[in-house]
Coordinates of C-alpha atoms in Angstrom, one line a residue:
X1 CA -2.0 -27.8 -1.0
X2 CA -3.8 -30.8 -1.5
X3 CA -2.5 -34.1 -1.1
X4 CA 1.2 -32.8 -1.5
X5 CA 0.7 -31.4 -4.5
X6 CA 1.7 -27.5 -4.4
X7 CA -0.3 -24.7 -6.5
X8 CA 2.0 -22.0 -8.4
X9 CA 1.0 -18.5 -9.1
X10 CA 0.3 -19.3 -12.8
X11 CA -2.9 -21.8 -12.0
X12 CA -0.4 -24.8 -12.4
X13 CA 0.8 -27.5 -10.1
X14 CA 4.0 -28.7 -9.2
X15 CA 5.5 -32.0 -7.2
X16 CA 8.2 -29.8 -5.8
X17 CA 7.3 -27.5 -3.1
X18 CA 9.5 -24.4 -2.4
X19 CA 12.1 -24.6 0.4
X20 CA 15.7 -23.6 1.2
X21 CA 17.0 -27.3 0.1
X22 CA 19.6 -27.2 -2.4
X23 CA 20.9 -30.9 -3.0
X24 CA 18.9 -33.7 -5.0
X25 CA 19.8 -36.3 -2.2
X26 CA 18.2 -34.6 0.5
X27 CA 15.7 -32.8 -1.3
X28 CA 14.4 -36.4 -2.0
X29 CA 15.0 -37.6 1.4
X30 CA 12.8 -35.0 2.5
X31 CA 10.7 -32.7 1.1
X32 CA 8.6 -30.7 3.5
X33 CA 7.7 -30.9 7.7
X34 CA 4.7 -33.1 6.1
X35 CA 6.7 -35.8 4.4
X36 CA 9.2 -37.2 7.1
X37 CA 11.3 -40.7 5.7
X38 CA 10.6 -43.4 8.0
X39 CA 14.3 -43.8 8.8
X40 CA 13.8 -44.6 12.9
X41 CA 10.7 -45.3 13.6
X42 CA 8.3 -42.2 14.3
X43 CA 6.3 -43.2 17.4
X44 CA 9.9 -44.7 19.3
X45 CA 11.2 -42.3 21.5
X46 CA 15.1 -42.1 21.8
X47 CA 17.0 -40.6 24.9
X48 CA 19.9 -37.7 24.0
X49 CA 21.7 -36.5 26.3
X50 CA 23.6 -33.0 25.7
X51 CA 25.9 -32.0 28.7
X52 CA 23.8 -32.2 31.8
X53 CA 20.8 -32.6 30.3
X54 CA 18.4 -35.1 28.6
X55 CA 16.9 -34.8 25.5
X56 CA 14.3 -37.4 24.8
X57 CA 13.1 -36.6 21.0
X58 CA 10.9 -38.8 18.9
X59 CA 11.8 -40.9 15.6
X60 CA 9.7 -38.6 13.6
X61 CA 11.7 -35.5 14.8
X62 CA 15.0 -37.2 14.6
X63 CA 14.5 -38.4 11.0
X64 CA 13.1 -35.1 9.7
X65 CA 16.8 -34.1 9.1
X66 CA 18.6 -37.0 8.2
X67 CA 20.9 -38.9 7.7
X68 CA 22.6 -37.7 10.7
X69 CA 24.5 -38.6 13.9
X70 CA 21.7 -38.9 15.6
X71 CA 20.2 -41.4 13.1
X72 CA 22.9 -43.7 12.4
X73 CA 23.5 -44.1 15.9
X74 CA 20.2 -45.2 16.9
X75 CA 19.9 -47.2 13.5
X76 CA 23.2 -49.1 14.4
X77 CA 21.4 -49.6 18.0
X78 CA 17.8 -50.7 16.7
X79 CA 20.1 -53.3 14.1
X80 CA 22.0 -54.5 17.3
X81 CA 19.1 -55.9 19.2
X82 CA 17.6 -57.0 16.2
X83 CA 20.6 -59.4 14.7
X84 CA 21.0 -60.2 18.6
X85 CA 17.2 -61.1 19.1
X86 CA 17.6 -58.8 22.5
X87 CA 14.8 -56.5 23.4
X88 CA 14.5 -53.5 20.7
X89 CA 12.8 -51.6 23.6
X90 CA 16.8 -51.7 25.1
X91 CA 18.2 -48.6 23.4
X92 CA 21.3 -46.7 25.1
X93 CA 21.3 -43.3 25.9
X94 CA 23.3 -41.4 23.6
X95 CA 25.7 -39.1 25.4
X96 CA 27.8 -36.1 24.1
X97 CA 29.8 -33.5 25.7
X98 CA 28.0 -30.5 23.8
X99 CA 26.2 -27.4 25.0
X100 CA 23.1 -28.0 26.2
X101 CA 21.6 -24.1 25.4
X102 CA 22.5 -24.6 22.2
X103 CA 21.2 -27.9 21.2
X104 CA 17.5 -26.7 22.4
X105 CA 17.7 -24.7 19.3
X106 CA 18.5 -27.4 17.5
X107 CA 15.5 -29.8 19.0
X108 CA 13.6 -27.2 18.6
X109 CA 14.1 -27.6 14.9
X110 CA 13.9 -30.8 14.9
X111 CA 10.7 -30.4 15.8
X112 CA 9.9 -28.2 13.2
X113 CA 10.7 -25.1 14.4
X114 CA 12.6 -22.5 12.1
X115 CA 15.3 -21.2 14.5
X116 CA 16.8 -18.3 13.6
X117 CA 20.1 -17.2 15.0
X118 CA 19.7 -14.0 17.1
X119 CA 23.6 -13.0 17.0
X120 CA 26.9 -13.7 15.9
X121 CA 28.0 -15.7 18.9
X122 CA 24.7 -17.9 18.2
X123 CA 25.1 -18.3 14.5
X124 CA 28.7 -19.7 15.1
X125 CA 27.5 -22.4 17.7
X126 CA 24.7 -23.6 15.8
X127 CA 26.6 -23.5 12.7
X128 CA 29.9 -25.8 14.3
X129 CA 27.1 -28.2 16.2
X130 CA 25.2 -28.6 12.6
X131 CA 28.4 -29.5 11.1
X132 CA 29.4 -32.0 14.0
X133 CA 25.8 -33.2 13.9
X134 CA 25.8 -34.1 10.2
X135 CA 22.2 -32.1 9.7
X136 CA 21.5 -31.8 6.3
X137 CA 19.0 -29.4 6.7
X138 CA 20.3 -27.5 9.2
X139 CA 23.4 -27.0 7.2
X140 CA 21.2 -25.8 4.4
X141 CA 19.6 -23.2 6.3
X142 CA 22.2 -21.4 8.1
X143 CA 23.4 -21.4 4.2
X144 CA 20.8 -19.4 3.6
X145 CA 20.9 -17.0 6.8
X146 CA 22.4 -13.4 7.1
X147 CA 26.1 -13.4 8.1
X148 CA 26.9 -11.9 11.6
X149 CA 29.8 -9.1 11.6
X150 CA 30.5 -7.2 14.3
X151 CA 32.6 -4.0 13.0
X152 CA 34.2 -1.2 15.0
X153 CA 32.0 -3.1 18.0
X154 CA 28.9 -3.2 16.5
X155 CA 26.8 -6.5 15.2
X156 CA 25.7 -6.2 11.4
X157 CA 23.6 -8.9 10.1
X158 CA 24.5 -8.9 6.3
X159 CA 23.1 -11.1 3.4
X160 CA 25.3 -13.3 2.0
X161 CA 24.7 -12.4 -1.4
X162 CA 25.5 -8.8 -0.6
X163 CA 29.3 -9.7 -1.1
X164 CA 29.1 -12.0 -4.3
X165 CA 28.7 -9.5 -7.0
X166 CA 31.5 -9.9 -9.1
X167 CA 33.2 -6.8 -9.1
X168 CA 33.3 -7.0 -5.1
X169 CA 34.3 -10.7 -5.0
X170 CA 36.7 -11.7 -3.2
X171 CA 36.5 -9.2 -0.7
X172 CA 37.9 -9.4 3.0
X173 CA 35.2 -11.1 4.0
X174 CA 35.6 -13.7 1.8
X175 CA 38.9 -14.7 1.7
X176 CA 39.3 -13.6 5.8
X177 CA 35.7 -15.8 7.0
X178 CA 36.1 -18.2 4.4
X179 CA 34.3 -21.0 6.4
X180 CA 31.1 -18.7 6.3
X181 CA 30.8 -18.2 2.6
X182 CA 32.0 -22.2 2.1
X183 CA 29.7 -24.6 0.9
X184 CA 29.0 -27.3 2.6
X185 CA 31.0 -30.2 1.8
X186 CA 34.1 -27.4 1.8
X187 CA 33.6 -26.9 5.6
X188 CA 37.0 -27.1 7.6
X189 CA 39.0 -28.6 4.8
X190 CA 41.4 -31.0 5.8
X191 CA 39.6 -31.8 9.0
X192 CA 39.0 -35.6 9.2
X193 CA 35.6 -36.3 10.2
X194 CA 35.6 -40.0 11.0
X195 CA 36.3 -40.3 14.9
X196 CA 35.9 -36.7 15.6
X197 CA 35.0 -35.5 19.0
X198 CA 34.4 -32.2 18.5
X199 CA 34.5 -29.3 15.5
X200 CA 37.0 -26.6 15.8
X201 CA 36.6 -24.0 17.8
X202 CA 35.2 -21.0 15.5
X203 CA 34.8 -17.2 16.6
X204 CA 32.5 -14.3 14.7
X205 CA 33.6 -12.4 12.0
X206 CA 34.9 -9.4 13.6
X207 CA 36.4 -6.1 12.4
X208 CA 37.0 -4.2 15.4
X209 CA 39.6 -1.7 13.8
X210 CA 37.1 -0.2 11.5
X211 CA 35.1 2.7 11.7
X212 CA 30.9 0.9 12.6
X213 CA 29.4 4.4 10.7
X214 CA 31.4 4.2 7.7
X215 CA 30.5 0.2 6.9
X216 CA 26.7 1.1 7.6
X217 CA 27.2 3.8 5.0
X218 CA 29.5 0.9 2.7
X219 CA 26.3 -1.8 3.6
X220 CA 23.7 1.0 2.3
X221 CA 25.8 1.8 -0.8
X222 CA 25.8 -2.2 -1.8
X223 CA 22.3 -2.4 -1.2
X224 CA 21.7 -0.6 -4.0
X225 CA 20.8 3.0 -2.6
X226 CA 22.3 6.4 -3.1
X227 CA 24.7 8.2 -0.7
X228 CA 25.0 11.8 -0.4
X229 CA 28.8 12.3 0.0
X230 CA 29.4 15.1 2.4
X231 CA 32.8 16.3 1.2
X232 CA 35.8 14.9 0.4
X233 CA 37.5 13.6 3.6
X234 CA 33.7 11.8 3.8
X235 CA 34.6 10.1 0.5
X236 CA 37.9 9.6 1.1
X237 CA 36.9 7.4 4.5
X238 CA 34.5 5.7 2.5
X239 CA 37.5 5.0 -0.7
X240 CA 39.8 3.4 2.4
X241 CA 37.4 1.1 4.0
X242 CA 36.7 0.2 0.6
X243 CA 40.3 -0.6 -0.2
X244 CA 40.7 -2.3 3.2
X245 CA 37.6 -4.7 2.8
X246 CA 38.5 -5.2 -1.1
X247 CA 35.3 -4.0 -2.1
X248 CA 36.5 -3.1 -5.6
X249 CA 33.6 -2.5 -7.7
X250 CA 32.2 -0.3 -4.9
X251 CA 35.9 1.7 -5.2
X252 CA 35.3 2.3 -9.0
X253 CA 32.1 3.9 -7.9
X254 CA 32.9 6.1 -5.1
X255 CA 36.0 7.9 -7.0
X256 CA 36.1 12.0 -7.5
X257 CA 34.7 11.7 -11.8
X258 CA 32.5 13.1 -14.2
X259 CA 30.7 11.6 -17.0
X260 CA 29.3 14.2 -19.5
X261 CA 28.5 14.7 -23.1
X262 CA 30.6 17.4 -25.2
X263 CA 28.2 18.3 -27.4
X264 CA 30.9 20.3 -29.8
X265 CA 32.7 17.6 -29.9
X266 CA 29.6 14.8 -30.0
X267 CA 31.2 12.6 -27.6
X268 CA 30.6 11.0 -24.2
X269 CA 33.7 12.3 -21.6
X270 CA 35.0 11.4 -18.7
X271 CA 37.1 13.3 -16.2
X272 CA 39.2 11.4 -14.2
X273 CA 42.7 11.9 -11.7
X274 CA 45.6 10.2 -12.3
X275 CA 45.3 8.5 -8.9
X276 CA 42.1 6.5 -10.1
X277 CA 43.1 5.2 -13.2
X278 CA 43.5 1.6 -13.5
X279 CA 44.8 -0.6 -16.3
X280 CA 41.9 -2.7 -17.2
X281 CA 40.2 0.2 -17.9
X282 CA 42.1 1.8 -21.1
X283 CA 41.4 1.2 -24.3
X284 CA 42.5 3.6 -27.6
X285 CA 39.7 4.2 -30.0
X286 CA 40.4 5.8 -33.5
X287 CA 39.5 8.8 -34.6
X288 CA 37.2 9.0 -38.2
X289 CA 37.5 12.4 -38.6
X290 CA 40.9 12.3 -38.9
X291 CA 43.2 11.1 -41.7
X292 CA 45.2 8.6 -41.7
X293 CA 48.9 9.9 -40.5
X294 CA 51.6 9.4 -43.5
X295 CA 53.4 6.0 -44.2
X296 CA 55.8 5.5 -41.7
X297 CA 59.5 4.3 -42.4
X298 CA 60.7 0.9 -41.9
X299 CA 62.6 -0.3 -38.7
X300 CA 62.7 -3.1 -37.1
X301 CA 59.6 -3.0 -35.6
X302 CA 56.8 -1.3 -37.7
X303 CA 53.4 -0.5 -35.7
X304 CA 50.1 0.2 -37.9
X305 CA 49.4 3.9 -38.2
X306 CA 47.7 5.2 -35.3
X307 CA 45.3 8.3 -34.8
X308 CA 43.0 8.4 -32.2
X309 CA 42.1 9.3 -28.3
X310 CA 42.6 7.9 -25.2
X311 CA 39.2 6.3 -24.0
X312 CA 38.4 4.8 -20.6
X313 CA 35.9 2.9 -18.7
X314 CA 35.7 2.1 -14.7
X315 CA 36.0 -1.6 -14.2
X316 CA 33.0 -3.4 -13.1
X317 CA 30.7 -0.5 -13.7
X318 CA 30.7 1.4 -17.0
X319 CA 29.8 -1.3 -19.9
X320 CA 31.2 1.6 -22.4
X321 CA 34.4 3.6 -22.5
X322 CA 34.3 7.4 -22.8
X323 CA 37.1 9.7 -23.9
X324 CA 39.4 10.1 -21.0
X325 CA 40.5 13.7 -19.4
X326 CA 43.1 13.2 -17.1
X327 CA 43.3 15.6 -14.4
X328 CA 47.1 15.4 -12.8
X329 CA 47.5 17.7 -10.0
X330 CA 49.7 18.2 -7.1
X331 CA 52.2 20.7 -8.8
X332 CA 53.8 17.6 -10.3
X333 CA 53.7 19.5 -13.7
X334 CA 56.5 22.0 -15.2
X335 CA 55.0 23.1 -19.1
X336 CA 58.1 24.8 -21.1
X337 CA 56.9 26.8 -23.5
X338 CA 59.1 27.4 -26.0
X339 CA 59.2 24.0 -27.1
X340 CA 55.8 22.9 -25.9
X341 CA 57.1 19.9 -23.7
X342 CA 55.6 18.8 -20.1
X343 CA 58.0 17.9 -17.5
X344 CA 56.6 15.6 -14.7
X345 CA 58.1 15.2 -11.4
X346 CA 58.0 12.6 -7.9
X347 CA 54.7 10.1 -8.0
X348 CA 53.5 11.7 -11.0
X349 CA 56.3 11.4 -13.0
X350 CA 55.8 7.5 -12.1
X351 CA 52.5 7.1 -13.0
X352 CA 52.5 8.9 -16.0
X353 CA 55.0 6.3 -17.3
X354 CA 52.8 3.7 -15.9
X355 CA 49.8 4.8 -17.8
X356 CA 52.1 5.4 -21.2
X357 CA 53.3 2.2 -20.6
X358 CA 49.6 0.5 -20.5
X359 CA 48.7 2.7 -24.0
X360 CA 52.1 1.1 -25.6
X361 CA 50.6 -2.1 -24.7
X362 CA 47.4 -1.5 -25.9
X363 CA 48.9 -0.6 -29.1
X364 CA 51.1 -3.7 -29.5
X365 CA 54.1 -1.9 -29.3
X366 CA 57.2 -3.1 -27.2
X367 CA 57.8 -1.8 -23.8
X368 CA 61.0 -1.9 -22.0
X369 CA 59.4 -2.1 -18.7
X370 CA 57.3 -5.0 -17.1
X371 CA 53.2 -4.2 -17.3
X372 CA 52.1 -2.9 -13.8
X373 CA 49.9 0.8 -14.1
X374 CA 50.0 3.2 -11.0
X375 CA 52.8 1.2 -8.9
X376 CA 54.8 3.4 -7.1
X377 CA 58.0 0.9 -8.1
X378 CA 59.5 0.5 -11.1
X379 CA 59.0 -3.6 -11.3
X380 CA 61.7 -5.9 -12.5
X381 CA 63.2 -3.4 -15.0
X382 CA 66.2 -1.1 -13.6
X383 CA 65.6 1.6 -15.8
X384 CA 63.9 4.6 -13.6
X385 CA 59.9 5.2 -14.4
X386 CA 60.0 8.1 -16.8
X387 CA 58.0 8.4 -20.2
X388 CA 61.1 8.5 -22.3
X389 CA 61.4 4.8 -21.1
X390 CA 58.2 4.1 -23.1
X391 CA 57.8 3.4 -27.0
X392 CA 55.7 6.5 -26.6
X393 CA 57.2 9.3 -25.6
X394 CA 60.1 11.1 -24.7
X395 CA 61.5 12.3 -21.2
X396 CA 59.6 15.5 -21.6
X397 CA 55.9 14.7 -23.0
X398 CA 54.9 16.7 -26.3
X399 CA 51.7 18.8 -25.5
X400 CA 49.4 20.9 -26.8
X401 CA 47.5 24.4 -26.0
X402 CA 44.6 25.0 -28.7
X403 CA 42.0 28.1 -28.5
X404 CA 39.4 25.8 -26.7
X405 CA 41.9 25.3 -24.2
X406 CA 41.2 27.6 -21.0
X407 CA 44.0 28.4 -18.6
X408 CA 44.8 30.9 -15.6
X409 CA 47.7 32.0 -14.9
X410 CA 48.5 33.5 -11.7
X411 CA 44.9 33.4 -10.6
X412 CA 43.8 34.8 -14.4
X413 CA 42.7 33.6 -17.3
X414 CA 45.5 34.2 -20.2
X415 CA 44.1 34.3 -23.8
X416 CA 46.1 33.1 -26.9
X417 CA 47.9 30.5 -26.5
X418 CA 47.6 28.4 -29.3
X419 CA 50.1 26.0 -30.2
X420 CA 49.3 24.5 -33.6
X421 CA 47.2 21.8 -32.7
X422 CA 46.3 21.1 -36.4
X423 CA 49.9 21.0 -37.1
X424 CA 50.7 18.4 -34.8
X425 CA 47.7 16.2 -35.3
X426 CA 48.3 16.2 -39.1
X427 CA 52.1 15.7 -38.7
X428 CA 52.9 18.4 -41.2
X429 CA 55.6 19.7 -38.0
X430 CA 56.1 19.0 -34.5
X431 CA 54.2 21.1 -32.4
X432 CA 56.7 24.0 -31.6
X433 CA 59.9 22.1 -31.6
X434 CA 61.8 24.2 -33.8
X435 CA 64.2 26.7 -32.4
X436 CA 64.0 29.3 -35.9
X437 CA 60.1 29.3 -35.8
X438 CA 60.2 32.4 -33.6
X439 CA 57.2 33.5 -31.9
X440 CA 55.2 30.7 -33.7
X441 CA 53.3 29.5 -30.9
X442 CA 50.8 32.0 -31.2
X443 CA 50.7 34.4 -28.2
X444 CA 52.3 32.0 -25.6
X445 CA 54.8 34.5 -24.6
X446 CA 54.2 38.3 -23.9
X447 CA 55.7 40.8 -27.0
X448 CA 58.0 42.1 -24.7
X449 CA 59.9 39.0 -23.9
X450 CA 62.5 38.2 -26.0
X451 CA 62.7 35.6 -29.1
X452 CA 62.4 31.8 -28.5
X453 CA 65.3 31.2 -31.3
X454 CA 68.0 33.2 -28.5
X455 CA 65.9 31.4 -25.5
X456 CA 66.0 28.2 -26.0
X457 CA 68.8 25.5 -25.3
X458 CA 69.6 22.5 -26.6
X459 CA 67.5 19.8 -25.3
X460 CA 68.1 16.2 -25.8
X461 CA 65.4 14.3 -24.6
X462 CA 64.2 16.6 -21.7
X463 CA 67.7 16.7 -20.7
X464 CA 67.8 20.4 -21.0
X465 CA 66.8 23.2 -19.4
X466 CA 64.5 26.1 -20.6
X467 CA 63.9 29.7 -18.6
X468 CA 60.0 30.0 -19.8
X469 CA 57.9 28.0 -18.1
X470 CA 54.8 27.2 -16.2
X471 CA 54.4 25.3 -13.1
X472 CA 51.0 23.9 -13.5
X473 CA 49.0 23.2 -10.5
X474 CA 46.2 21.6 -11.9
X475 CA 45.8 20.5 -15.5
X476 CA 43.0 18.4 -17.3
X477 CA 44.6 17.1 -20.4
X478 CA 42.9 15.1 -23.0
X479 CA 45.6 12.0 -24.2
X480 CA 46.2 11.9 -28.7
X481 CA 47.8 8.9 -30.0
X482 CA 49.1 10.2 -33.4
X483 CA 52.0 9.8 -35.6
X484 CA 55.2 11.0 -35.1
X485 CA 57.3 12.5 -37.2
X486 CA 60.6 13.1 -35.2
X487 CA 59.9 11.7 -32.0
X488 CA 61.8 8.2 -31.3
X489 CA 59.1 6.1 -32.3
X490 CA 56.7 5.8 -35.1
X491 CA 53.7 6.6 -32.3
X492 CA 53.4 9.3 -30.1
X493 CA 51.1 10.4 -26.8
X494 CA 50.4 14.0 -27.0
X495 CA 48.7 15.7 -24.1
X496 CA 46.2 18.3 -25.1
X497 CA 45.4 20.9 -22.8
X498 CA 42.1 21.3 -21.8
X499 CA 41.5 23.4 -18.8
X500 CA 44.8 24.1 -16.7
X501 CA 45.9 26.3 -13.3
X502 CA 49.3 27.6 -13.6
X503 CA 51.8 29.5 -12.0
X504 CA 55.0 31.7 -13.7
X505 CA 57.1 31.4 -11.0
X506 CA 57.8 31.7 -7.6
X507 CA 55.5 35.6 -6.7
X508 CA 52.9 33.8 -8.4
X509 CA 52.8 30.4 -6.3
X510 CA 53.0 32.9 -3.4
X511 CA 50.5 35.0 -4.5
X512 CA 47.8 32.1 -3.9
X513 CA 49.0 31.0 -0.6
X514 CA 46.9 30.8 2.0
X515 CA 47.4 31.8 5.8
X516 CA 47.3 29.4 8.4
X517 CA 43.5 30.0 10.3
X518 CA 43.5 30.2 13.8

């Protein structure tokens, strides 16, 4: 550096020298230790005095971050004793009832020291004193410092930009220390500075509910590094800190999934629970190979034909959607057989509607039920969350068992059990709904059993009841959007099966019991 002029990296020279300034006016005021405005003059020497002690701090120092208190006052003093032709060598000792420890830091920067605050207790002091002392370049700094936290009773020292990416903004930390993550001219809003003795009192950030281990772990998954999760009460502790400190983005990343590429069918997948899906996420993308379903009739509302699949991508990390398999478990799941239906029951029941609800949306269709995927409340509406409450479906959703399908039944794996998949997605028929197509499903039942057309009952919108079934433990079910023939609706959701653990009845849940250890 020559002269003030500052050499880059690329051979070429630049006025401005690097620096943690951020605003035109002060970066003009001041732009380096070297170049100090001649606000009071630098060889005067002008008593301070903080608490119990006495400061006595140069002009140079003083004016290296101004305009301040400190500068106004003594130019208001120095202006005095000039309009009054008194002696300029009379200055009074500025006196305010501050903290001593703390303002040594700040004469020590004054001086040209970078002071760096050592913990939380010492960020907060010299941050409040920097704000009450108007120093522009203070402020600007501790801008640019690490944020102290103390969580679970440990101290953290955390970059500020470590919670601005957008898919973790606003976060708890955020919205909760709001006067850290401020800027500077949004620093205790609604305060009145003129006349004011002394800032309000401020206290570290600190979380002492939550667990110190996990938010190291949480701290070393933002920074951009991999974390081997243990097992699954490891992720789950991660998945609620996450929630708790609104770290969304980090949520999306940490859920049980599985992104692969079906080769048969030449298409990106991804398996997901019905827990973690999320609205945003959804989209319906049509399906080429397909053709078009036939013409539908006229009503009063007429929707656009429809064939496709059920695609998702997590919000704020995929930038493409995959075809979703949803995985719904929790024995939430009766599959009747004879006429090819799902029956869902408690929290599943509720956010299967949910979800159906978000694909009628997505398809422009009307709904009858406010917007609002995976809420444990109906909303507004006081019809109760089912899927025959959606454009989409009917009480009991239409499904579909193909010969890629695998299931077990009581712990082993049944074969044939095709349904007429290429029936239902062409629309020539509904998949199994007709009581005199006898033992057309295709091996769902054994030979023994007897006829489906003596079976079945009536059923009126899953209002029935039916003796075959399956209670399905665990099911991974791809989601068809397809014409329908004689649903309701001109569009249907059809769940096709693709991997699912089931039991026949009650000998075979108790078959897989387990005993109690110990």
């Amino acid at each position: 550096m020559q002269g003030g002029i500052f050499a880059r990296e690329d051979g070429a020279s630049c006025q401005d020298p690097p620096g943690i300034l951020r605003e035109e006016s002060v970066t003009k005021a001041r732009k380096w230790n070297t170049d100090i405005p001649n606000i009071l003059p630098h060889e005067r020497v002008f008593p301070i005095q903080i608490g119990s002690e006495l400061f006595r701090l140069s002009g140079a120092s003083i004016s290296s971050d101004a305009p301040s208190y400190f500068s106004q006052f003594f130019q208001c003093q120095l202006q005095q004793a000039e309009d009054n032709g008194d002696d300029s060598n009379a200055i009074r000792t500025l006196y305010i009832d501050r903290d001593p420890v703390t303002f040594r830091d700040i004469s020590l920067h004054l001086q040209g020291y970078h002071v760096m605050p050592r913990d939380g207790s010492h960020f907060v002091k010299l941050f409040a004193d920097a704000q009450f002392y108007s120093l522009p370049r203070l402020i600007s700094q501790l801008y640019e410092e690490s944020i102290f936290i103390s969580v679970g009773q440990r101290d953290f020292q955390v970059p500020r930009e470590i919670f601005s990416d957008p898919g973790n903004s606003p976060n708890y930390f955020s919205l909760g220390f709001a006067v850290f993550f401020s800027t500077p001219t949004e620093v205790f809003p609604g305060l009145n500075r003129e006349g004011l003795l002394r800032p309000p009192s401020i206290i570290p950030p600190a979380v002492p509910n939550r667990s110190a281990d996990t938010f190291t772990e949480i701290l070393h998954l933002l920074r951009g590094y991999p974390l081997h999760i243990k097992n699954e009460d490891h992720r789950a502790e991660l998945l609620r800190d996450c929630k708790y400190f609104h770290l969304k983005g980090l949520e999306q990343k940490l859920i049980r999934h599985s992104i692969t590429f079906n080769l048969a069918r030449n298409r990106h997948e991804i398996t997901l629970r019905l827990d973690d899906v999320r609205q945003s996420g959804i989209s319906v993308v049509s399906d080429p190979s397909t053709p078009p379903p036939p013409e539908l009739s006229t009503a009063s509302f007429s929707p656009p034909p429809v064939s496709g699949w059920v695609n998702y991508a997590r919000p704020f990390v995929d930038d493409r959607a995959y075809e979703l398999v949803l995985e719904i478990g929790g024995e939430c799941t009766r599959l009747h057989l004879s006429s090819m239906r799902c029956e869902f029951f408690g929290d599943g029941k509720t956010r299967v509607s949910r979800l159906f609800e978000v694909i009628a949306t997505k398809l422009n269709l009307p709904t009858s039920q406010p917007l609002g995927l995976l809420m444990k409340k109906g909303g507004a509406s006081s019809q109760p969350a089912s899927p025959g409450n959606t454009p989409i479906s009917e009480d009991w959703v239409r499904c579909v068992l193909g010969e890629e399908s695998f299931v077990r039944l009581d712990g082993r794996e049944r074969r044939g059990h095709t349904s007429g998949l290429e029936d239902s997605i062409s629309g020539n028929r509904s998949v199994a709904t007709s009581g005199d197509e006898g033992d057309g499903g295709g091996g769902l039942l054994h030979p023994s059993q007897p006829s489906r057309k003596r079976r079945r009952t009536e059923m009126s919108s899953g209002g029935g009841e039916e003796k075959e079934s399956w209670v399905v433990k665990t099911g991974q079910w791809r989601l068809r959007v397809q014409n329908a023939r004689n649903g309701k609706g001109g569009i249907e959701c059809v769940l096709v099966a693709v991997k699912i653990d089931a039991v026949s009845g009650e000998r075979g849940r108790n078959m897989q019991r387990l005993f109690l250890a110990g």
